[in-house]
Amino acid sequence: MSEITLTDVCAYIRTAPGRADIAAVQEACIQQILTLDRAARPVIAPGRRARITDIRPAFLAGLTGTVQEPNRGATRWHFLLGEESTNALRRDPRTTYTVPDNTTRFLLPGKGIPAGCVELLDA
C-alpha cells in the first residue's frame, strides 16, 4: 500500500467534484488539529484547578478557579472562580461582570475560556 503524500491531497482538493468533498477534507483537517492540540497539552477536565492566562479581556488574566464543563468541541471551558479571584473580579474597575456581594465563587458567564488560556495548577 502506497503512502498518500501532501501533493496527492492537494491534487484531490483541486479536482474534487463539489463543495461537500472539500468540506469533508476541511472537517478532517479540523479534527486532526484538535487531536494534535490535545496531545500537546495536559488534559483539561471538569474539576481541575486552573489559572486563566493570555486572554482578552485582560482583567480575567491571572484569575484562578475550577474548570467546569466544556463546549461541544472542548475548545472552550466554563470556569468557576475561587473565592479570592471572585473578590478580585468584584473589585476590578475594568470588569464588565456584575459579581453580587454575597457570591463567594463566581461562574464566569459567556461561551467559556479558550482551552489555550487554561493553565492547570493541579498537574
mmCIF file of C-alpha atoms in Angstrom:
data_model
loop_
_atom_site.group_PDB
_atom_site.id
_atom_site.type_symbol
_atom_site.label_atom_id
_atom_site.label_comp_id
_atom_site.label_asym_id
_atom_site.label_seq_id
_atom_site.Cartn_x
_atom_site.Cartn_y
_atom_site.Cartn_z
ATOM 1 C CA MET A 1 0.000 0.000 0.000
ATOM 2 C CA SER A 2 1.488 3.331 -1.018
ATOM 3 C CA GLU A 3 1.544 6.295 1.327
ATOM 4 C CA ILE A 4 -0.559 9.334 0.419
ATOM 5 C CA THR A 5 1.512 12.491 0.106
ATOM 6 C CA LEU A 6 0.603 16.133 0.599
ATOM 7 C CA THR A 7 0.845 16.529 -3.174
ATOM 8 C CA ASP A 8 -1.797 13.792 -3.559
ATOM 9 C CA VAL A 9 -4.113 15.527 -1.093
ATOM 10 C CA CYS A 10 -3.717 18.904 -2.813
ATOM 11 C CA ALA A 11 -4.375 17.315 -6.212
ATOM 12 C CA TYR A 12 -7.547 15.699 -4.847
ATOM 13 C CA ILE A 13 -8.778 19.019 -3.449
ATOM 14 C CA ARG A 14 -8.186 20.783 -6.782
ATOM 15 C CA THR A 15 -10.172 18.111 -8.632
ATOM 16 C CA ALA A 16 -12.878 17.484 -6.026
ATOM 17 C CA PRO A 17 -16.277 17.294 -7.678
ATOM 18 C CA GLY A 18 -18.121 19.510 -5.222
ATOM 19 C CA ARG A 19 -18.272 21.600 -2.095
ATOM 20 C CA ALA A 20 -19.257 18.615 0.061
ATOM 21 C CA ASP A 21 -15.987 16.835 -0.787
ATOM 22 C CA ILE A 22 -13.925 19.897 0.061
ATOM 23 C CA ALA A 23 -15.909 20.412 3.272
ATOM 24 C CA ALA A 24 -15.175 16.792 4.241
ATOM 25 C CA VAL A 25 -11.438 17.413 3.777
ATOM 26 C CA GLN A 26 -11.719 20.616 5.805
ATOM 27 C CA GLU A 27 -13.543 18.792 8.632
ATOM 28 C CA ALA A 28 -10.869 16.074 8.661
ATOM 29 C CA CYS A 29 -8.200 18.797 8.958
ATOM 30 C CA ILE A 30 -10.011 20.434 11.867
ATOM 31 C CA GLN A 31 -10.375 17.120 13.698
ATOM 32 C CA GLN A 32 -6.674 16.336 13.220
ATOM 33 C CA ILE A 33 -5.662 19.781 14.516
ATOM 34 C CA LEU A 34 -7.827 19.243 17.614
ATOM 35 C CA THR A 35 -6.234 15.816 18.136
ATOM 36 C CA LEU A 36 -2.734 17.265 17.847
ATOM 37 C CA ASP A 37 -3.626 20.138 20.201
ATOM 38 C CA ARG A 38 -4.979 17.703 22.822
ATOM 39 C CA ALA A 39 -1.792 15.652 22.626
ATOM 40 C CA ALA A 40 0.369 18.772 23.040
ATOM 41 C CA ARG A 41 -1.197 19.993 26.282
ATOM 42 C CA PRO A 42 -2.290 18.412 29.562
ATOM 43 C CA VAL A 43 -5.801 17.022 29.725
ATOM 44 C CA ILE A 44 -8.309 19.641 30.803
ATOM 45 C CA ALA A 45 -11.225 18.079 32.642
ATOM 46 C CA PRO A 46 -14.066 19.300 34.845
ATOM 47 C CA GLY A 47 -12.980 19.787 38.445
ATOM 48 C CA ARG A 48 -9.327 20.594 37.743
ATOM 49 C CA ARG A 49 -7.832 23.692 39.378
ATOM 50 C CA ALA A 50 -6.575 26.233 36.861
ATOM 51 C CA ARG A 51 -5.443 29.788 36.151
ATOM 52 C CA ILE A 52 -6.651 31.896 33.242
ATOM 53 C CA THR A 53 -3.728 33.180 31.137
ATOM 54 C CA ASP A 54 -3.098 35.152 27.940
ATOM 55 C CA ILE A 55 -6.681 36.270 27.465
ATOM 56 C CA ARG A 56 -8.683 39.287 26.487
ATOM 57 C CA PRO A 57 -10.308 40.940 28.317
ATOM 58 C CA ALA A 58 -7.111 41.328 30.324
ATOM 59 C CA PHE A 59 -8.939 41.657 33.648
ATOM 60 C CA LEU A 60 -9.552 37.871 33.521
ATOM 61 C CA ALA A 61 -5.833 37.036 33.255
ATOM 62 C CA GLY A 62 -4.420 35.537 36.435
ATOM 63 C CA LEU A 63 -7.765 34.611 37.970
ATOM 64 C CA THR A 64 -7.942 31.089 39.395
ATOM 65 C CA GLY A 65 -10.690 28.600 39.967
ATOM 66 C CA THR A 66 -12.078 25.292 38.813
ATOM 67 C CA VAL A 67 -12.634 24.138 35.255
ATOM 68 C CA GLN A 68 -16.279 23.248 34.610
ATOM 69 C CA GLU A 69 -17.940 21.685 31.553
ATOM 70 C CA PRO A 70 -16.506 22.136 28.034
ATOM 71 C CA ASN A 71 -18.284 23.275 24.918
ATOM 72 C CA ARG A 72 -19.066 20.656 22.265
ATOM 73 C CA GLY A 73 -15.549 20.524 20.798
ATOM 74 C CA ALA A 74 -13.757 21.001 24.140
ATOM 75 C CA THR A 75 -12.190 24.157 22.732
ATOM 76 C CA ARG A 76 -13.689 26.404 25.436
ATOM 77 C CA TRP A 77 -14.370 25.694 29.109
ATOM 78 C CA HIS A 78 -16.785 27.167 31.630
ATOM 79 C CA PHE A 79 -14.879 28.422 34.648
ATOM 80 C CA LEU A 80 -15.868 28.787 38.312
ATOM 81 C CA LEU A 81 -13.696 31.347 40.079
ATOM 82 C CA GLY A 82 -12.340 30.637 43.537
ATOM 83 C CA GLU A 83 -13.137 32.907 46.458
ATOM 84 C CA GLU A 84 -10.022 35.095 46.144
ATOM 85 C CA SER A 85 -10.465 35.542 42.383
ATOM 86 C CA THR A 86 -14.182 36.248 42.804
ATOM 87 C CA ASN A 87 -13.300 39.071 45.208
ATOM 88 C CA ALA A 88 -10.575 40.348 42.862
ATOM 89 C CA LEU A 89 -13.004 40.411 39.920
ATOM 90 C CA ARG A 90 -15.650 42.172 42.016
ATOM 91 C CA ARG A 91 -13.150 44.950 42.930
ATOM 92 C CA ASP A 92 -11.534 45.284 39.484
ATOM 93 C CA PRO A 93 -12.647 48.606 37.939
ATOM 94 C CA ARG A 94 -12.128 47.186 34.428
ATOM 95 C CA THR A 95 -14.609 44.327 34.840
ATOM 96 C CA THR A 96 -17.736 44.130 32.741
ATOM 97 C CA TYR A 97 -19.262 41.480 35.035
ATOM 98 C CA THR A 98 -21.548 42.172 37.972
ATOM 99 C CA VAL A 99 -20.491 39.968 40.866
ATOM 100 C CA PRO A 100 -23.095 40.037 43.658
ATOM 101 C CA ASP A 101 -21.756 40.952 47.122
ATOM 102 C CA ASN A 102 -22.896 37.681 48.697
ATOM 103 C CA THR A 103 -21.242 35.485 45.992
ATOM 104 C CA THR A 104 -18.144 33.621 47.154
ATOM 105 C CA ARG A 105 -17.492 31.688 43.929
ATOM 106 C CA PHE A 106 -18.481 33.231 40.589
ATOM 107 C CA LEU A 107 -19.227 31.233 37.429
ATOM 108 C CA LEU A 108 -17.946 33.311 34.518
ATOM 109 C CA PRO A 109 -20.806 33.907 32.080
ATOM 110 C CA GLY A 110 -20.498 33.515 28.329
ATOM 111 C CA LYS A 111 -19.087 30.943 25.949
ATOM 112 C CA GLY A 112 -16.237 29.865 28.202
ATOM 113 C CA ILE A 113 -12.469 30.278 28.431
ATOM 114 C CA PRO A 114 -10.455 29.102 25.397
ATOM 115 C CA ALA A 115 -8.551 25.879 26.148
ATOM 116 C CA GLY A 116 -5.281 27.599 25.243
ATOM 117 C CA CYS A 117 -5.863 30.116 28.054
ATOM 118 C CA VAL A 118 -6.323 27.461 30.751
ATOM 119 C CA GLU A 119 -3.183 26.728 32.784
ATOM 120 C CA LEU A 120 -3.712 23.689 35.014
ATOM 121 C CA LEU A 121 -2.476 24.140 38.574
ATOM 122 C CA ASP A 122 -3.006 20.622 39.892
ATOM 123 C CA ALA A 123 -0.874 18.840 37.279
#
